Short mmCIF file of C-alpha atoms in Angstrom, two decimals:
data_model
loop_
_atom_site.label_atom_id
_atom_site.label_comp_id
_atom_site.label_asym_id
_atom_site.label_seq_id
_atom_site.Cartn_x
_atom_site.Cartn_y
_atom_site.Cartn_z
CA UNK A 1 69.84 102.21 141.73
CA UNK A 2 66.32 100.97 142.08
CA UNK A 3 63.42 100.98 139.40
CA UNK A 4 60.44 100.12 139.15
CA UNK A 5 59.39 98.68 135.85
CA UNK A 6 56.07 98.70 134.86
CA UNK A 7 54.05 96.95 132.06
CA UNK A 8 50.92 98.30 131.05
CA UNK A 9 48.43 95.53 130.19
CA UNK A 10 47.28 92.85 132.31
CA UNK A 11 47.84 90.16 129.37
CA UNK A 12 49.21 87.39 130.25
CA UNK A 13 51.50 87.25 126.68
CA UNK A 14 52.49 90.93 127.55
CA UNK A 15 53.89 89.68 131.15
CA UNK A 16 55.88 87.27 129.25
CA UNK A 17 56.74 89.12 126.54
CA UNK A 18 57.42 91.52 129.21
CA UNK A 19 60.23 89.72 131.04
CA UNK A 20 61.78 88.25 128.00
CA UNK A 21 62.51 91.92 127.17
CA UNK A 22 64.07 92.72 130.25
CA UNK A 23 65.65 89.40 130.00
CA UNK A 24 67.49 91.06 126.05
CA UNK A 25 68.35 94.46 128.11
CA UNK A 26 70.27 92.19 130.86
CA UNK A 27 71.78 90.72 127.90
CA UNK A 28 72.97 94.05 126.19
CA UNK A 29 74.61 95.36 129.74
CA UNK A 30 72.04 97.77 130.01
CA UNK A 31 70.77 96.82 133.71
CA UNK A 32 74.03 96.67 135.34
CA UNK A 33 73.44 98.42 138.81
CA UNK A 34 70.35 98.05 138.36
CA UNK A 35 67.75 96.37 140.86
CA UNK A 36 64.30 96.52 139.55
CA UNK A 37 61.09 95.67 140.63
CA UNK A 38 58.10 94.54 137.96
CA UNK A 39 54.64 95.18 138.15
CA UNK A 40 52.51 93.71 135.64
CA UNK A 41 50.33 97.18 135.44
CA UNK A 42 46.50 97.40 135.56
CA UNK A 43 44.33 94.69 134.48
CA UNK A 44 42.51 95.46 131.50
CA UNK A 45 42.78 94.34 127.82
CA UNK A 46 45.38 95.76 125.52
CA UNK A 47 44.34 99.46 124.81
CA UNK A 48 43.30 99.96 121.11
CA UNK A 49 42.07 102.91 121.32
CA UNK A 50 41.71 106.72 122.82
CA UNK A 51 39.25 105.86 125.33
CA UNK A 52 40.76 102.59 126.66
CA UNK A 53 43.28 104.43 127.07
CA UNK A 54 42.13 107.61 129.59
CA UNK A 55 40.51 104.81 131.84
CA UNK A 56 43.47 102.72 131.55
CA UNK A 57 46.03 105.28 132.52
CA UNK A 58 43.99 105.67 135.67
CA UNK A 59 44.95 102.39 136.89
CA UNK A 60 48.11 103.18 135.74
CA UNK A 61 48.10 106.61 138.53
CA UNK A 62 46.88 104.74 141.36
CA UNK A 63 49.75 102.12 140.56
CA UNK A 64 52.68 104.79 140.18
CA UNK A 65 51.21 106.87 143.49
CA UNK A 66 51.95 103.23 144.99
CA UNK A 67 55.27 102.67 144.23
CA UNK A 68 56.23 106.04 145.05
CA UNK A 69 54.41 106.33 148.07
CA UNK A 70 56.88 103.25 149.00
CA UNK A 71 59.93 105.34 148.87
CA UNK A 72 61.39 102.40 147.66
CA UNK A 73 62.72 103.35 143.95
CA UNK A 74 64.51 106.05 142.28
CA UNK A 75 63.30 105.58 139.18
CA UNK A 76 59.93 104.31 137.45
CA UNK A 77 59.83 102.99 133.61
CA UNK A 78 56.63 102.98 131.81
CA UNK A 79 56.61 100.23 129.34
CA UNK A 80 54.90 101.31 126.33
CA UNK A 81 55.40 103.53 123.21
CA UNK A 82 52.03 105.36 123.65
CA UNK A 83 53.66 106.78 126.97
CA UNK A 84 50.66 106.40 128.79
CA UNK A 85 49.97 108.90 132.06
CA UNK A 86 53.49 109.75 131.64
CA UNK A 87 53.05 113.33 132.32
CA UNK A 88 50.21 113.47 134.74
CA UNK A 89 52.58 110.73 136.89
CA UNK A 90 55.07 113.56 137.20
CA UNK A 91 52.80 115.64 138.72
CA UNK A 92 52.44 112.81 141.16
CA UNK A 93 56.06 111.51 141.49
CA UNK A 94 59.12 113.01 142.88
CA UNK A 95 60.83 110.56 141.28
CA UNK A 96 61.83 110.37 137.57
CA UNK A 97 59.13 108.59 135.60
CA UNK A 98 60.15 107.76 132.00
CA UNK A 99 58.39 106.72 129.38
CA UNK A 100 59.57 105.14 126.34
CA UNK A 101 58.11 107.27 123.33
CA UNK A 102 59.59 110.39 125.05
CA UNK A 103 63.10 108.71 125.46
CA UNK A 104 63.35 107.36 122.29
CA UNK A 105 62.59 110.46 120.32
CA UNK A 106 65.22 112.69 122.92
CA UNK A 107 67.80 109.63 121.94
CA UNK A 108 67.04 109.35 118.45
CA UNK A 109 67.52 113.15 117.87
CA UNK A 110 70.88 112.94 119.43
CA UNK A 111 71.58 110.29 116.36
CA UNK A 112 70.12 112.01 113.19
CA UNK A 113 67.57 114.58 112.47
CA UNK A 114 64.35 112.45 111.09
CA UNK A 115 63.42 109.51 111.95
CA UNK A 116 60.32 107.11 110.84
CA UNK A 117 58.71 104.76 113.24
CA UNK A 118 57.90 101.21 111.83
CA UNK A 119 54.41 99.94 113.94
CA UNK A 120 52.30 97.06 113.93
CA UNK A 121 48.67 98.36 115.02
CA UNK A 122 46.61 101.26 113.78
CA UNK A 123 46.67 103.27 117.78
CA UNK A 124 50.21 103.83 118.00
CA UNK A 125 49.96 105.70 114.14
CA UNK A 126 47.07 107.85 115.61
CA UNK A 127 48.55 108.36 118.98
CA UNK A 128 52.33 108.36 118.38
CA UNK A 129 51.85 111.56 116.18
CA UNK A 130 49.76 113.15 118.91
CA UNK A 131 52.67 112.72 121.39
CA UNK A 132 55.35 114.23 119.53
CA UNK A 133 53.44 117.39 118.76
CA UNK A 134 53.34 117.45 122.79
CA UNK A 135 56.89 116.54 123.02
CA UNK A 136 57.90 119.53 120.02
CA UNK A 137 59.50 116.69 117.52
CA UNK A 138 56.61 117.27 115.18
CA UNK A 139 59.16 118.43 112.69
CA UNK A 140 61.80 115.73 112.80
CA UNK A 141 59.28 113.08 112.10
CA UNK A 142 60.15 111.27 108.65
CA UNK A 143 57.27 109.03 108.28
CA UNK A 144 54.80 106.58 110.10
CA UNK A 145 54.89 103.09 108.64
CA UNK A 146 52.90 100.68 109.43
CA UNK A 147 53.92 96.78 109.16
CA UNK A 148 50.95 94.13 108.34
CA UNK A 149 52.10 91.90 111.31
CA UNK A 150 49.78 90.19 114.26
CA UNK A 151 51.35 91.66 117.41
CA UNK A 152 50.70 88.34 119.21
CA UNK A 153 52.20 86.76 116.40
CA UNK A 154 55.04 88.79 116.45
CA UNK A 155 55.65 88.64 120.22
CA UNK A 156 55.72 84.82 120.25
CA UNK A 157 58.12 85.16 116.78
CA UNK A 158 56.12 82.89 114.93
CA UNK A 159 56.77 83.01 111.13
CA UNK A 160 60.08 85.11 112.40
CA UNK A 161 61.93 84.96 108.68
CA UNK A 162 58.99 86.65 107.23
CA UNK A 163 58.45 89.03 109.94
CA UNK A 164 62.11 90.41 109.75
CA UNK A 165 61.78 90.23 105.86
CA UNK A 166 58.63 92.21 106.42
CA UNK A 167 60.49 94.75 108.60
CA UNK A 168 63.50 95.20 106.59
CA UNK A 169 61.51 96.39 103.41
CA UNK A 170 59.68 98.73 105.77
CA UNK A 171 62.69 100.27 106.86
CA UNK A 172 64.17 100.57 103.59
CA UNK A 173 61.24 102.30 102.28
CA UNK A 174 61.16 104.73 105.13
CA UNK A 175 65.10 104.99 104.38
CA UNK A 176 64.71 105.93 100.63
CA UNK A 177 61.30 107.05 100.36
CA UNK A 178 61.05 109.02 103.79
CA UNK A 179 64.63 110.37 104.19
CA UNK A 180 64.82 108.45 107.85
CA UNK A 181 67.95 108.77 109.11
CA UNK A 182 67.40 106.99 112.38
CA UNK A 183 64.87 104.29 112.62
CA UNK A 184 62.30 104.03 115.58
CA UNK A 185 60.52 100.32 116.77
CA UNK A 186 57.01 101.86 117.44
CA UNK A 187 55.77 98.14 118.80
CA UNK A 188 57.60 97.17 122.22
CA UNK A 189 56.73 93.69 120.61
CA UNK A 190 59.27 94.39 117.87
CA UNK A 191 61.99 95.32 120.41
CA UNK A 192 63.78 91.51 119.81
CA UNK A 193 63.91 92.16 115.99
CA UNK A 194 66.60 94.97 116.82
CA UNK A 195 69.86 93.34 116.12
CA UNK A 196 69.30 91.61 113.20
CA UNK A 197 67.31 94.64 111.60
CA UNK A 198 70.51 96.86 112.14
CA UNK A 199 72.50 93.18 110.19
CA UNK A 200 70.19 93.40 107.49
CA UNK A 201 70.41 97.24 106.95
CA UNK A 202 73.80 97.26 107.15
CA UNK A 203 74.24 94.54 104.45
CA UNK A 204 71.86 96.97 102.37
CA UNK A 205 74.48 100.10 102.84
CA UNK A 206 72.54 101.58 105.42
CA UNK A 207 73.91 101.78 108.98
CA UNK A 208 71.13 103.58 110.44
CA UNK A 209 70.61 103.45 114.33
CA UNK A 210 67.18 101.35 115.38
CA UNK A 211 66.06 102.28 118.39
CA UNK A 212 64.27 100.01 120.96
CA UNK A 213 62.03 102.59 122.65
CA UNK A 214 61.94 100.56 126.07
CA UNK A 215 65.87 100.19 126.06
CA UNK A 216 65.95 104.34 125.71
CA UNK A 217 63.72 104.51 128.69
CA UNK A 218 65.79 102.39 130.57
CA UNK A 219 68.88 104.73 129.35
CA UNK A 220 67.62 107.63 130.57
CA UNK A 221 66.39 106.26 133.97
CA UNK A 222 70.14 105.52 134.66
CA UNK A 223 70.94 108.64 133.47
CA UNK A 224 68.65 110.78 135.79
CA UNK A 225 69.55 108.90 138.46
CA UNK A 226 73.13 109.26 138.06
CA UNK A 227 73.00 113.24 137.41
CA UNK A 228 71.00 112.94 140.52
CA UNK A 229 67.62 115.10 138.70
CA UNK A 230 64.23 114.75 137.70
CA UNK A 231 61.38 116.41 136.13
CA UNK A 232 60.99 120.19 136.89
CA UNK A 233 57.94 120.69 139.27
CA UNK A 234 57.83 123.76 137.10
CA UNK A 235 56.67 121.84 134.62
CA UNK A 236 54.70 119.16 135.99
CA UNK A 237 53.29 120.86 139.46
CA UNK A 238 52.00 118.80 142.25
CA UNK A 239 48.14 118.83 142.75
CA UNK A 240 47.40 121.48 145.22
CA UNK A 241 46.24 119.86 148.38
CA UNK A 242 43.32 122.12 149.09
CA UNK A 243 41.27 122.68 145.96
CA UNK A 244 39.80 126.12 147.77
CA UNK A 245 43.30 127.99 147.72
CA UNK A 246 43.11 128.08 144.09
CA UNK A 247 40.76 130.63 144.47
CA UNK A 248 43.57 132.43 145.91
CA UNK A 249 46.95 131.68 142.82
CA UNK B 1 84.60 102.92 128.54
CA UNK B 2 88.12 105.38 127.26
CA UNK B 3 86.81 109.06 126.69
CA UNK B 4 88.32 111.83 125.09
CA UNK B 5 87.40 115.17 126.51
CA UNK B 6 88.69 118.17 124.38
CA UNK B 7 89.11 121.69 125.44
CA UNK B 8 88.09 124.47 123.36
CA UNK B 9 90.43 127.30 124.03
CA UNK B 10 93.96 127.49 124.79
CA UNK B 11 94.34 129.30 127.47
CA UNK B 12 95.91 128.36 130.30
CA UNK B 13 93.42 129.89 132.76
CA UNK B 14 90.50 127.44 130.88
CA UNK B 15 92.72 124.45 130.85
CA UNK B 16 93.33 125.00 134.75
CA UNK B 17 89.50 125.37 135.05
CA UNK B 18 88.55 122.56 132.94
CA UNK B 19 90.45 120.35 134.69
CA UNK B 20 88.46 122.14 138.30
CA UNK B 21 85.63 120.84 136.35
CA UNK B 22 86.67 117.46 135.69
CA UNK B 23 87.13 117.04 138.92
CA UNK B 24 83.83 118.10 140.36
CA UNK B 25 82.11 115.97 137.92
CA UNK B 26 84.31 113.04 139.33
CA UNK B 27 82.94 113.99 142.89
CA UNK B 28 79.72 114.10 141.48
CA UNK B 29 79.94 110.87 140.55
CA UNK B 30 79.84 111.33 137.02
CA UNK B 31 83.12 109.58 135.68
CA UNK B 32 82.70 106.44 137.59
CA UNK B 33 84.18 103.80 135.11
CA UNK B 34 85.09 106.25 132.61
CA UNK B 35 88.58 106.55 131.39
CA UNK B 36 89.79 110.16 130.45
CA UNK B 37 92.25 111.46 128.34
CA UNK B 38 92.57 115.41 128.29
CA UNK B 39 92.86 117.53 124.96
CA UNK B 40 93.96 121.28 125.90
CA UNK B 41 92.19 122.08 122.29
CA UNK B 42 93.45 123.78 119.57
CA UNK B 43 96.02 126.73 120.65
CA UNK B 44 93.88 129.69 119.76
CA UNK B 45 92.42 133.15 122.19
CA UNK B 46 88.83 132.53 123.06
CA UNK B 47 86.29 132.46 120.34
CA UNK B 48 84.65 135.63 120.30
CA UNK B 49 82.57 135.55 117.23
CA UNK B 50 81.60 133.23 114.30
CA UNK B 51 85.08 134.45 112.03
CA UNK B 52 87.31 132.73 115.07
CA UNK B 53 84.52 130.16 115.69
CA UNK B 54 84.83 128.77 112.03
CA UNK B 55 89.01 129.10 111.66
CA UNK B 56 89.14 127.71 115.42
CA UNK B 57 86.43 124.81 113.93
CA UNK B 58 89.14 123.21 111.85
CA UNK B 59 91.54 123.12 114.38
CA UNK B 60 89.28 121.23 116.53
CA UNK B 61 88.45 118.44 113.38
CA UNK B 62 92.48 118.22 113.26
CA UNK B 63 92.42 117.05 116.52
CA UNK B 64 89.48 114.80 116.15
CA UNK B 65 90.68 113.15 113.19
CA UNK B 66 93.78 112.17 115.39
CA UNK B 67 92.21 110.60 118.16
CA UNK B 68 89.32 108.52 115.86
CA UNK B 69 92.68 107.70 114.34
CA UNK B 70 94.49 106.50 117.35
CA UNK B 71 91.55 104.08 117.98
CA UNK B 72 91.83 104.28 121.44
CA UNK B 73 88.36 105.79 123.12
CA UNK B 74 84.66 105.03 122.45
CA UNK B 75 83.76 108.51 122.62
CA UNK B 76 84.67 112.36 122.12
CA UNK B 77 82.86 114.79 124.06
CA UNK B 78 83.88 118.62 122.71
CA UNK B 79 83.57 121.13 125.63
CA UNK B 80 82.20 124.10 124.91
CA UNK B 81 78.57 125.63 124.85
CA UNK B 82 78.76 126.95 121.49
CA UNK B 83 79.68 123.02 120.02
CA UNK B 84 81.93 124.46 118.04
CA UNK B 85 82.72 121.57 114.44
CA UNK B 86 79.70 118.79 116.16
CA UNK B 87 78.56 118.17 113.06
CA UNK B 88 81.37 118.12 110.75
CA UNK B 89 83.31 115.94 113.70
CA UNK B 90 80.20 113.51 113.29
CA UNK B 91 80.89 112.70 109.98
CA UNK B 92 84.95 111.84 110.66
CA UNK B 93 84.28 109.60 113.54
CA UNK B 94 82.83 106.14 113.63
CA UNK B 95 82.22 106.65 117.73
CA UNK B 96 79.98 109.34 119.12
CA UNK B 97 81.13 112.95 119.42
CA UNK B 98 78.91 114.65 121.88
CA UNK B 99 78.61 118.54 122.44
CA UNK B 100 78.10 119.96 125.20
CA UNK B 101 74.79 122.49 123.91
CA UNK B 102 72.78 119.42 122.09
CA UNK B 103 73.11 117.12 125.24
CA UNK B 104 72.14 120.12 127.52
CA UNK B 105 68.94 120.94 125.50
CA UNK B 106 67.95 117.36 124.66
CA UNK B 107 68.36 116.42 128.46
CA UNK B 108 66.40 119.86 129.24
CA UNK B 109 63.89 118.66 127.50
CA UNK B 110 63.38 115.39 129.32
CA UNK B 111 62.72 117.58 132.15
CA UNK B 112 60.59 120.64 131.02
CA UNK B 113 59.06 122.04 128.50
CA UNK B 114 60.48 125.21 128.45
CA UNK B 115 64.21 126.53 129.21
CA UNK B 116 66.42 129.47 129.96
CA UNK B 117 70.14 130.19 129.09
CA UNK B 118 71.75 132.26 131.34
CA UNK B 119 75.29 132.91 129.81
CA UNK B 120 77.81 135.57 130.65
CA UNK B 121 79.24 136.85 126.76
CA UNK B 122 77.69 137.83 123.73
CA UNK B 123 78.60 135.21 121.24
CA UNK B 124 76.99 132.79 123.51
CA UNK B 125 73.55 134.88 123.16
CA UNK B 126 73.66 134.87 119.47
CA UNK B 127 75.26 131.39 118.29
CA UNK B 128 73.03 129.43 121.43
CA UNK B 129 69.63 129.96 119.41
CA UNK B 130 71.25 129.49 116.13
CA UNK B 131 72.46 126.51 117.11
CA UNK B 132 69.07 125.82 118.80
CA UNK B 133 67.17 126.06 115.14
CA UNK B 134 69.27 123.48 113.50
CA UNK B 135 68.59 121.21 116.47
CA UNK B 136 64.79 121.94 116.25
CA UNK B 137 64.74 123.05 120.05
CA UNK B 138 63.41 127.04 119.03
CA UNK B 139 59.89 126.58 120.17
CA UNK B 140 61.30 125.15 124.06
CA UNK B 141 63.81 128.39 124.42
CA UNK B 142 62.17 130.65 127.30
CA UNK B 143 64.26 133.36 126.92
CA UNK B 144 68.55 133.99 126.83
CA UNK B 145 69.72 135.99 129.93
CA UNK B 146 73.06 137.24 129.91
CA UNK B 147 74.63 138.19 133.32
CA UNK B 148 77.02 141.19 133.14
CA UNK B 149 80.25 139.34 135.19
CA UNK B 150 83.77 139.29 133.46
CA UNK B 151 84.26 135.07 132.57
CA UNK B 152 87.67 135.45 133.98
CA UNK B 153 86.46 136.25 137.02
CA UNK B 154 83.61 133.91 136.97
CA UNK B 155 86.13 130.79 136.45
CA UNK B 156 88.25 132.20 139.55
CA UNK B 157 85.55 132.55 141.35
CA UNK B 158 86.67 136.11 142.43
CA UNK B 159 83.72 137.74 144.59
CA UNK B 160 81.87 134.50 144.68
CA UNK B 161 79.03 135.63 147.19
CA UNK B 162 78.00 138.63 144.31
CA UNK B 163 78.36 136.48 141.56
CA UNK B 164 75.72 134.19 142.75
CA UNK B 165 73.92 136.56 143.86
CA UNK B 166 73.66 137.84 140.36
CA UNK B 167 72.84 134.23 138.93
CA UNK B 168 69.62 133.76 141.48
CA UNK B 169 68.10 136.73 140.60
CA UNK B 170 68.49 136.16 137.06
CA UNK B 171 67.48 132.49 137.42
CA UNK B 172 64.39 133.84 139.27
CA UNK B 173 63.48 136.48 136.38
CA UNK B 174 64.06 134.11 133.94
CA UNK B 175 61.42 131.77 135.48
CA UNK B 176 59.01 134.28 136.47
CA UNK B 177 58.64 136.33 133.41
CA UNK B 178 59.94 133.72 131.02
CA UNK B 179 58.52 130.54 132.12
CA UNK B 180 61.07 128.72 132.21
CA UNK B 181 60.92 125.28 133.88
CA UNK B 182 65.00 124.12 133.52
CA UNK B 183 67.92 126.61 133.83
CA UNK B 184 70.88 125.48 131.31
CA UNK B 185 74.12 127.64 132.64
CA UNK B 186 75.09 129.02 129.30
CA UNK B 187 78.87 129.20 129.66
CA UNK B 188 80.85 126.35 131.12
CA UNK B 189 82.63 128.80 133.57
CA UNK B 190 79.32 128.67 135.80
CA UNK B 191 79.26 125.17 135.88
CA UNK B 192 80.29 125.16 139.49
CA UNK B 193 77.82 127.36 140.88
CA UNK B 194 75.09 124.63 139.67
CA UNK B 195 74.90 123.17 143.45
CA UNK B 196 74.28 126.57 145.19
CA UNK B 197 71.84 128.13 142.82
CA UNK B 198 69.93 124.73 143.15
CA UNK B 199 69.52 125.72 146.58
CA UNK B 200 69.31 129.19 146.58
CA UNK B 201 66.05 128.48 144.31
CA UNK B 202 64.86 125.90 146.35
CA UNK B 203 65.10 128.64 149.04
CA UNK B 204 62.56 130.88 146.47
CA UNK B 205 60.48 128.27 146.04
CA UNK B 206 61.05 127.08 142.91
CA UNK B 207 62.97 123.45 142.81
CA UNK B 208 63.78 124.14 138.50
CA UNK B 209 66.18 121.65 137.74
CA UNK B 210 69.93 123.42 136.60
CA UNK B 211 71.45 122.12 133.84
CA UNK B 212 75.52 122.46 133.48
CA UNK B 213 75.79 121.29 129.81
CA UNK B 214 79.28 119.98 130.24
CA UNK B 215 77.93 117.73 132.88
CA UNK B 216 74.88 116.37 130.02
CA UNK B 217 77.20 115.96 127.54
CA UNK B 218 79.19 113.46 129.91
CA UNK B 219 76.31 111.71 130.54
CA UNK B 220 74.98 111.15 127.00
CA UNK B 221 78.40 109.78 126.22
CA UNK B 222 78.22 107.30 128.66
CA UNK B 223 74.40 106.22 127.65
CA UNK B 224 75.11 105.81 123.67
CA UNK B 225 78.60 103.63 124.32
CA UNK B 226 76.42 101.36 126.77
CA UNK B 227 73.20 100.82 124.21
CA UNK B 228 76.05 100.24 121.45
CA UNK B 229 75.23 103.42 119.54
CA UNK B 230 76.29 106.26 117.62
CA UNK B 231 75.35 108.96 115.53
CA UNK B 232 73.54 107.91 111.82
CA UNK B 233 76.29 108.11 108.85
CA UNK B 234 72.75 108.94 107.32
CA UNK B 235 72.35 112.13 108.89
CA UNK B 236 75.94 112.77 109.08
CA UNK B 237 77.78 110.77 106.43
CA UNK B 238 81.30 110.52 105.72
CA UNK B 239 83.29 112.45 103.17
CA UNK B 240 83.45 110.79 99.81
CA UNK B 241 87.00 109.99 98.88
CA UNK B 242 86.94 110.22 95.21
CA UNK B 243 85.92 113.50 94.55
CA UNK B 244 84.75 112.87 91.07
CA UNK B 245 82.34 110.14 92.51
CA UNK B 246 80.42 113.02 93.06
CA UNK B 247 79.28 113.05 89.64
CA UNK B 248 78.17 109.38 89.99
CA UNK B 249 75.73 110.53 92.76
#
């Protein structure tokens, strides 16, 4: 199987960041069989916003109609939890395209029935919520919590006691406060707190699942590929070639 | 990975058939490094209704309980459309216990927005969208189509060219005056018509993806034992031993 993997900001921490992560999902077995391709994604700053983020998944189209265009991959991962262009790149792709906010709310549904997302930067608790009334999951969202850590911080694990300490009482708190039965990493930058997170919970009596939204992605790009589907055109139609014969549907 | 896959009826003609379908889901590809046991299921007639469902539920959990026991597999998958004891299996077994009507629904909706059932008996049209409301999937549910062919027959594959014949056209109403974007075959006896109505609505010009739920439920087994995950004890936690703890709660 062949994927491409795209990030999606042109910061040079992200690309590093970037392949460290990939470098954690080798580790975990989860890219057996797997030969992937990166592409650093379109050069502009980190989105922190709405409208960053419409021009910004613009780049991101023109870099998906690329890679499919290649014929080269069966699969394309979108590396971030704001899943941007994710379904406009269907309409574009007739290959799966994944992204990892969709994926880790289909996988952590399969786990428990609420879950709470623990972020790091005020867009992804405006725009998460957005999503998942798109993606029907409205109702199995516990809570939204936010975690007073610098992402760049976080990314290069500086301070990393206080940022897991940090992380655990968040968690908690969503566990007692929110009823979370499953808990979502709403940061990709969080994604190498994982293991010890699930430690610490466990040593508090709670075994709940943390999901690392990328590593679902990755999950369910295997999986497609494997039960040999993909998006419905049904649902995400190509562009009609000739804008007149719409006059005619 | 070691797999148990359990039956859910025991008669002879589905344990013949289940076994047809094991082994076009090996051809597919699907069991490639998986390990199977078989489970013929509990020796009861085919559930009819929810009085044999819930009876015929406990002699599934029996079974469970013996093969958590046994320690030998790193997942159960439980095949049957209606997922007859998921839940109550979930909170007896440290490993995931997948059913085949969750996976098919939460993989649907990786796909689509919106889905059809087309199933063949009556209990499956009113326990599917029961079971659909706990799993918070109402709102994506199209429409349930039932197609008037004996199962028996369906499994034997007696008058094959009719009986597909009666599945496209019902696929096709189901997507034109439903809107449905994914078909999910609604009883595991149509599982192996899956390839040719694929084609045959290709051939109508509509390329809807065609879900066979025992296939999903396969292939969501095989993603949670690679990430190294199961179900939250939160959402589905174990019995308590001591009774009278209860009053400590």
């Amino acid at each position: 199987m062949r994927m491409m993997y795209m990030k999606t900001s042109g910061v040079q921490l992200d690309t590093d960041y970037s392949r460290e992560m990939l470098g954690m999902m080798e580790a975990d077995g989860l890219l057996e069989g797997i030969e992937y391709d990166f592409d650093p994604g379109p050069d502009v700053p980190v989105v922190q916003g709405r409208d960053a983020m419409r021009r910004y998944e613009c780049g991101i189209l023109e870099r998906v109609k690329k890679w499919v265009d290649s014929d080269r991959y069966d699969a394309i991962v979108i590396q971030s939890v704001l899943d941007p262009a994710l379904f406009p790149a269907r309409e574009i792709s007739p290959i799966p395209v994944l992204g990892c906010l969709e994926s880790a709310v289909h996988l952590a549904s399969m786990l428990g029935r609420r879950f709470s997302f623990l972020c790091t930067v005020p867009v992804e608790m405006k725009m998460i919520p957005e999503n998942l009334a798109v993606y029907g999951f409205t109702e199995k969202l516990a809570s939204m919590r936010c975690i007073s850590l610098p992402v760049p911080e976080v990314k290069k694990r500086l301070n990393r006691s206080a940022q897991i300490d940090a992380m655990e009482e968040t968690a908690v708190m969503a566990i007692e406060e929110d009823g979370a039965e499953v808990v979502i990493l709403g940061c990709t930058g969080l994604s190498w707190m994982a293991p010890e997170l699930r430690e610490r919970l466990k040593e508090r009596g709670y075994e709940a699942p943390v999901i690392q939204p990328v590593w679902a992605a990755v999950a369910f790009a295997r999986m497609l590929v494997r039960l040999g589907m993909r998006h419905s055109p049904l649902a995400y139609p190509a562009p009609i070639p000739d804008p007149d014969a719409m006059l005619m549907q």
